[in-house]
PDB file of C-alpha atoms in Angstrom:
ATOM      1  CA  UNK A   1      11.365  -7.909  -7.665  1.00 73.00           C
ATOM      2  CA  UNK A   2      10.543  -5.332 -10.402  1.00 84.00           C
ATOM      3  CA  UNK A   3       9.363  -1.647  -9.414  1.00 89.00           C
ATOM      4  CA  UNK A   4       7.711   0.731 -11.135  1.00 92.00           C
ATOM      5  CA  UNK A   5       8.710   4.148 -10.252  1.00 94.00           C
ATOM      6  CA  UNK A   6       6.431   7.048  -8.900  1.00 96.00           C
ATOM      7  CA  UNK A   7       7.241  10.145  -9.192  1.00 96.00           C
ATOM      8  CA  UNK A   8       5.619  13.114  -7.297  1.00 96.00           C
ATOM      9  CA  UNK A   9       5.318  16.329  -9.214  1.00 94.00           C
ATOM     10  CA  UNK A  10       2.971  18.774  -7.107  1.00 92.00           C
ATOM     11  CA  UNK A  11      -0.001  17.037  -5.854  1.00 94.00           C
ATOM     12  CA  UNK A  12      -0.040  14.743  -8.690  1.00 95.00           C
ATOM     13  CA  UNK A  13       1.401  11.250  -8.346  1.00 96.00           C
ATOM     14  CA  UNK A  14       2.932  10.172 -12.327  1.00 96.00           C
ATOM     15  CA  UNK A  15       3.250   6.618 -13.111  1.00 95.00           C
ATOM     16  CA  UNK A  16       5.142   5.651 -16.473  1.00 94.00           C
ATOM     17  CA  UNK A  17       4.584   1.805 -17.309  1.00 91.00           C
ATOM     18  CA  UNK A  18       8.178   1.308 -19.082  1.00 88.00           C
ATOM     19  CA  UNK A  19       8.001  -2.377 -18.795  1.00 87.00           C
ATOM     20  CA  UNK A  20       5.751  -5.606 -19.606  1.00 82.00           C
ATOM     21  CA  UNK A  21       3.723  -5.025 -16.718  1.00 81.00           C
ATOM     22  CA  UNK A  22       3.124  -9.113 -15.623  1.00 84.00           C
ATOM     23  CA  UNK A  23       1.041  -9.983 -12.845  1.00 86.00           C
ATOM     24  CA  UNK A  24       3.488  -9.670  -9.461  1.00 90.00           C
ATOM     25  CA  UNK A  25       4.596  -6.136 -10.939  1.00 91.00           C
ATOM     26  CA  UNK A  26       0.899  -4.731 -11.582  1.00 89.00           C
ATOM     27  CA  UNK A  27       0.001  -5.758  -7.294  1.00 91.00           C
ATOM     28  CA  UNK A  28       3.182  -4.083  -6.401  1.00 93.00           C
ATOM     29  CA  UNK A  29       2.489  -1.413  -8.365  1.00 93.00           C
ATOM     30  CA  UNK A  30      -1.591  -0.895  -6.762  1.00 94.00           C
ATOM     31  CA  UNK A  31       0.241  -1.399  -3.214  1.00 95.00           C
ATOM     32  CA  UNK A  32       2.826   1.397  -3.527  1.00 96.00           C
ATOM     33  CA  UNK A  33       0.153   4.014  -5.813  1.00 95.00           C
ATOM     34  CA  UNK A  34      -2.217   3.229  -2.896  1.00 96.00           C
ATOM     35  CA  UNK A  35       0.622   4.089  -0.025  1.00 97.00           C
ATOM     36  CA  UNK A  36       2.131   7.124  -2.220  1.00 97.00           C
ATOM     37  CA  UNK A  37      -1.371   8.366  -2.377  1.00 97.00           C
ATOM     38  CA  UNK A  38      -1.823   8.178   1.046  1.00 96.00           C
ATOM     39  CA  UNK A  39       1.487   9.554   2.513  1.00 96.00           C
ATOM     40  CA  UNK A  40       1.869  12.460   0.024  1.00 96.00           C
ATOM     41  CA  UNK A  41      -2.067  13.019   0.219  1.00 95.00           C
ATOM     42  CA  UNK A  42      -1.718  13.304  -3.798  1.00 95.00           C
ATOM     43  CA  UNK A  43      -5.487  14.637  -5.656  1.00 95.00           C
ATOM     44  CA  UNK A  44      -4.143  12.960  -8.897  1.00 95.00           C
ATOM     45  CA  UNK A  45      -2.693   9.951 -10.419  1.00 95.00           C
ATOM     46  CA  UNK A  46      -1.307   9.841 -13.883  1.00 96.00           C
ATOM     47  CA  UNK A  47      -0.755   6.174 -15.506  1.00 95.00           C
ATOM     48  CA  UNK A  48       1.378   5.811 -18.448  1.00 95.00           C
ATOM     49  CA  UNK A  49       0.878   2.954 -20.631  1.00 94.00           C
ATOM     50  CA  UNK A  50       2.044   4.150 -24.124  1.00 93.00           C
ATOM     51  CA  UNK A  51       4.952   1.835 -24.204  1.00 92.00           C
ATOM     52  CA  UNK A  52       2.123  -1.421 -23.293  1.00 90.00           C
ATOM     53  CA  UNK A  53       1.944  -3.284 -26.590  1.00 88.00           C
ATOM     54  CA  UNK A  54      -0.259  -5.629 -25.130  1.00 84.00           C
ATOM     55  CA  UNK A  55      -2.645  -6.348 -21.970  1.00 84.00           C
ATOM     56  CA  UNK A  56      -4.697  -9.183 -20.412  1.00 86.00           C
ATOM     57  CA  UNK A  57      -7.813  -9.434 -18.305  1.00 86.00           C
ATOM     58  CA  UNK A  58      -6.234  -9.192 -15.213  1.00 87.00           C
ATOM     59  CA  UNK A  59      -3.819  -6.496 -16.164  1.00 86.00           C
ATOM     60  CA  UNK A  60      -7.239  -4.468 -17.588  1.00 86.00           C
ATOM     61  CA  UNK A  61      -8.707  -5.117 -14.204  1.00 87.00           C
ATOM     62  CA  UNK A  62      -5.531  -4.360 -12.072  1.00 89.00           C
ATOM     63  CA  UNK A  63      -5.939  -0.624 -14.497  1.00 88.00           C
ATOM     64  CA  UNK A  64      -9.495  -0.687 -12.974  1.00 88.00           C
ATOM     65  CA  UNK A  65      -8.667  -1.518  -9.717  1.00 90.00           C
ATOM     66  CA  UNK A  66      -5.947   0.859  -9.237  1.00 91.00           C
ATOM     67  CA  UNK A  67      -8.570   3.613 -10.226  1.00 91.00           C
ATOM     68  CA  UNK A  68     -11.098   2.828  -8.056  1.00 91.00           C
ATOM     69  CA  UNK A  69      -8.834   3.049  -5.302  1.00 93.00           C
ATOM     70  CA  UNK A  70      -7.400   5.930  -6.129  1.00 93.00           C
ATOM     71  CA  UNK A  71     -10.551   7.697  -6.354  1.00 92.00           C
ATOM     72  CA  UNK A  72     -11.538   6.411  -2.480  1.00 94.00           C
ATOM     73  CA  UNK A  73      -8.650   7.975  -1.511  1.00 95.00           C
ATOM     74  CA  UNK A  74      -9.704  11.306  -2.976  1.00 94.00           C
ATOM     75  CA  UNK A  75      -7.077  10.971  -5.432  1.00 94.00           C
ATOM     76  CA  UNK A  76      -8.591  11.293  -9.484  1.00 93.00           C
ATOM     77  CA  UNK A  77      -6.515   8.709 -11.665  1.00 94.00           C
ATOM     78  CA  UNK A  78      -5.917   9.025 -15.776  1.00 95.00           C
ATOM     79  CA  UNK A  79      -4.844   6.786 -17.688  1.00 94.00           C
ATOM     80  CA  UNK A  80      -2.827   7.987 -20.843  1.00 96.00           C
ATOM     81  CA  UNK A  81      -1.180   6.647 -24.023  1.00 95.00           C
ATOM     82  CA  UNK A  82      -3.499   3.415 -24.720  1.00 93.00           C
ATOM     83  CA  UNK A  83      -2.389   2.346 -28.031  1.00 93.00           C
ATOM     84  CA  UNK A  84      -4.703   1.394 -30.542  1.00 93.00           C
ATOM     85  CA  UNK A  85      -4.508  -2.227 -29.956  1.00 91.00           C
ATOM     86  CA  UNK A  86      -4.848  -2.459 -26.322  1.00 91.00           C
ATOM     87  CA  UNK A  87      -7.791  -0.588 -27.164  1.00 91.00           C
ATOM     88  CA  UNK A  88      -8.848  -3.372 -29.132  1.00 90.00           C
ATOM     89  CA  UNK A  89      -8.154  -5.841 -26.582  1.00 89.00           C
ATOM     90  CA  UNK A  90      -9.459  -4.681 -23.995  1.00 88.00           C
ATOM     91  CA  UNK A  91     -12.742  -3.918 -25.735  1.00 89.00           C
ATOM     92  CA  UNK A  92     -12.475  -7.883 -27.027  1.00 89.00           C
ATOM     93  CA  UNK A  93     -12.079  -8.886 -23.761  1.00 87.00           C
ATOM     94  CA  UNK A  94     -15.366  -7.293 -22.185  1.00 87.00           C
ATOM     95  CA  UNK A  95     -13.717  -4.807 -20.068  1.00 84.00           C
ATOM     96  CA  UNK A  96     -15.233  -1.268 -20.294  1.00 79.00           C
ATOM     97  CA  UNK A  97     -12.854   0.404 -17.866  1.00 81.00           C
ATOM     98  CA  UNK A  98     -15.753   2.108 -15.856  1.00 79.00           C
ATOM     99  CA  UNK A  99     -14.797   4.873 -14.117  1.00 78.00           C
ATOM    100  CA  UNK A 100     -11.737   5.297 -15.487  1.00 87.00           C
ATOM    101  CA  UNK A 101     -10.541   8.880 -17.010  1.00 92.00           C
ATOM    102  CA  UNK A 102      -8.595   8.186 -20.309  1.00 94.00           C
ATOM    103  CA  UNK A 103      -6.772  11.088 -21.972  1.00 96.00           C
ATOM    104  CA  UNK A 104      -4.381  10.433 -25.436  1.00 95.00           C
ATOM    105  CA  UNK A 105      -0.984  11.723 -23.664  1.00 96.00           C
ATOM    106  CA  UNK A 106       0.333  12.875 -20.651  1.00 95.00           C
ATOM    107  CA  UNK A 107       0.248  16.407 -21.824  1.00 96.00           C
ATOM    108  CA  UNK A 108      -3.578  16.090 -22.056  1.00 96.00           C
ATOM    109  CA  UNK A 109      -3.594  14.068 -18.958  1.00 96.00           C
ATOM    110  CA  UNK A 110      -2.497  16.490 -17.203  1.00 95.00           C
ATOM    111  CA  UNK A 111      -4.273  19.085 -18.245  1.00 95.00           C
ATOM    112  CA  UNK A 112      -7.420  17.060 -17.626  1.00 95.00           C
ATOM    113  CA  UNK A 113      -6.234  16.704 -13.616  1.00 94.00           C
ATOM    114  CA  UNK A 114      -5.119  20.215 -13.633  1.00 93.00           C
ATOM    115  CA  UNK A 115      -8.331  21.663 -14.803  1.00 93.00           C
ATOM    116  CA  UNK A 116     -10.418  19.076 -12.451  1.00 90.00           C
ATOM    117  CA  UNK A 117      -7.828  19.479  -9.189  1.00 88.00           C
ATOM    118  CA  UNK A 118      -8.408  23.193  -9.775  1.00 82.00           C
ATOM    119  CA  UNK A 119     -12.148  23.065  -9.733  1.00 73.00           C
ATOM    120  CA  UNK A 120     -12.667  20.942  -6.760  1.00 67.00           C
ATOM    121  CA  UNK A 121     -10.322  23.040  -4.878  1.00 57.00           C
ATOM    122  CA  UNK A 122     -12.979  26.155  -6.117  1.00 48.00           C
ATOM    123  CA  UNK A 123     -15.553  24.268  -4.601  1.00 46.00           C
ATOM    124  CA  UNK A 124     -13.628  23.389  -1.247  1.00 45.00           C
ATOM    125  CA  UNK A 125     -13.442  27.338  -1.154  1.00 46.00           C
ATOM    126  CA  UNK A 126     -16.657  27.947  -1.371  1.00 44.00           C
ATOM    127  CA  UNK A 127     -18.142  25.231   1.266  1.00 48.00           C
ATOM    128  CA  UNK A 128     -15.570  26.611   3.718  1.00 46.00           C
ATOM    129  CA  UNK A 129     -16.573  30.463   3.633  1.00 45.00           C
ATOM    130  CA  UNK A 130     -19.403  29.170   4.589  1.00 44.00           C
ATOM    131  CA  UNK A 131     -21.363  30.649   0.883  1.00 45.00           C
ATOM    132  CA  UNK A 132     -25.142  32.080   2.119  1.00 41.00           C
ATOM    133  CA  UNK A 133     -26.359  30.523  -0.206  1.00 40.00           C
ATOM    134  CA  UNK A 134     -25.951  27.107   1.034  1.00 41.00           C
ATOM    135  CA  UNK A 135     -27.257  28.035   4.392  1.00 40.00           C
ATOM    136  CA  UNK A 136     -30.819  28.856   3.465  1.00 38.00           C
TER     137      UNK A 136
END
C-alpha cells in the first residue's frame, strides 16, 4: 500500500500530501502521524495539501481527525496550501474544520508553529522556576 512520507525537521513533524489521498491512504497516514508524534515527541505537525484538487467528507474529517489527535498528544497541527476549491467544498459539505490551524503555505505554516512552539516553551520556563507570582 501507498505511504505518505514524514519527514522530521526539528521538533516539527512535515507532511506533504503529493498524491490523491483515497480513503486506505488518509488511515495510514493518521496511524503513522499519530506514532511519529509519539516516538519523536514532535510539538508540531505541518500538513500539506496544495497539490489536493479535490476532497470528500471523509477525507475533510480524516484532516479533522488527524488534528485533534495531534493536539492530545501535545503536538499543534497546520494545515497549509488549501486551494480555493477545496475551500469551497469543504464549506459545501458542512465541515468547519474546528480546531484546526490553517495557514496559506508552508512558509507561513511554519512560522505560525515556530512562533506558537516558542511561546509555550516561554511558558514551560516560567511554571518550572517556580515564578512568585504563581505561588501567592
Amino acid at each position: 500500500m501507498e505511504r505518505i512520507p514524514i519527514l522530521k525537521l526539528g521538533n516539527v513533524l512535515l507532511v506533504t500530501i503529493q498524491v490523491d489521498l483515497h480513503d486506505q491512504i488518509a488511515m495510514a497516514l493518521q496511524d503513522d502521524l499519530t506514532s511519529r508524534i509519539e516516538k519523536t515527541d514532535a510539538k508540531g505537525v505541518l500538513i500539506d495539501i496544495s497539490a489536493l484538487e479535490m476532497v470528500d467528507s471523509f477525507i475533510g474529517r480524516m484532516i479533522a481527525n488527524i488534528s485533534n489527535m495531534s493536539r492530545i498528544l501535545d503536538a499543534q497541527t497546520v494545515v497549509v496550501g488549501m486551494q480555493p476549491a477545496v475551500a469551497i467544498t469543504l464549506v459545501e459539505l458542512g465541515l468547519s474544520l474546528r480546531g484546526v490551524k490553517t495557514a496559506l503555505n508552508v512558509d507561513k505554516g511554519m512560522a505560525y508553529l515556530r512562533s506558537k512552539l516558542s511561546t509555550d516553551d516561554v511558558v514551560t520556563d516560567s511554571e518550572e522556576s517556580g515564578d512568585a507570582s504563581d505561588q501567592d
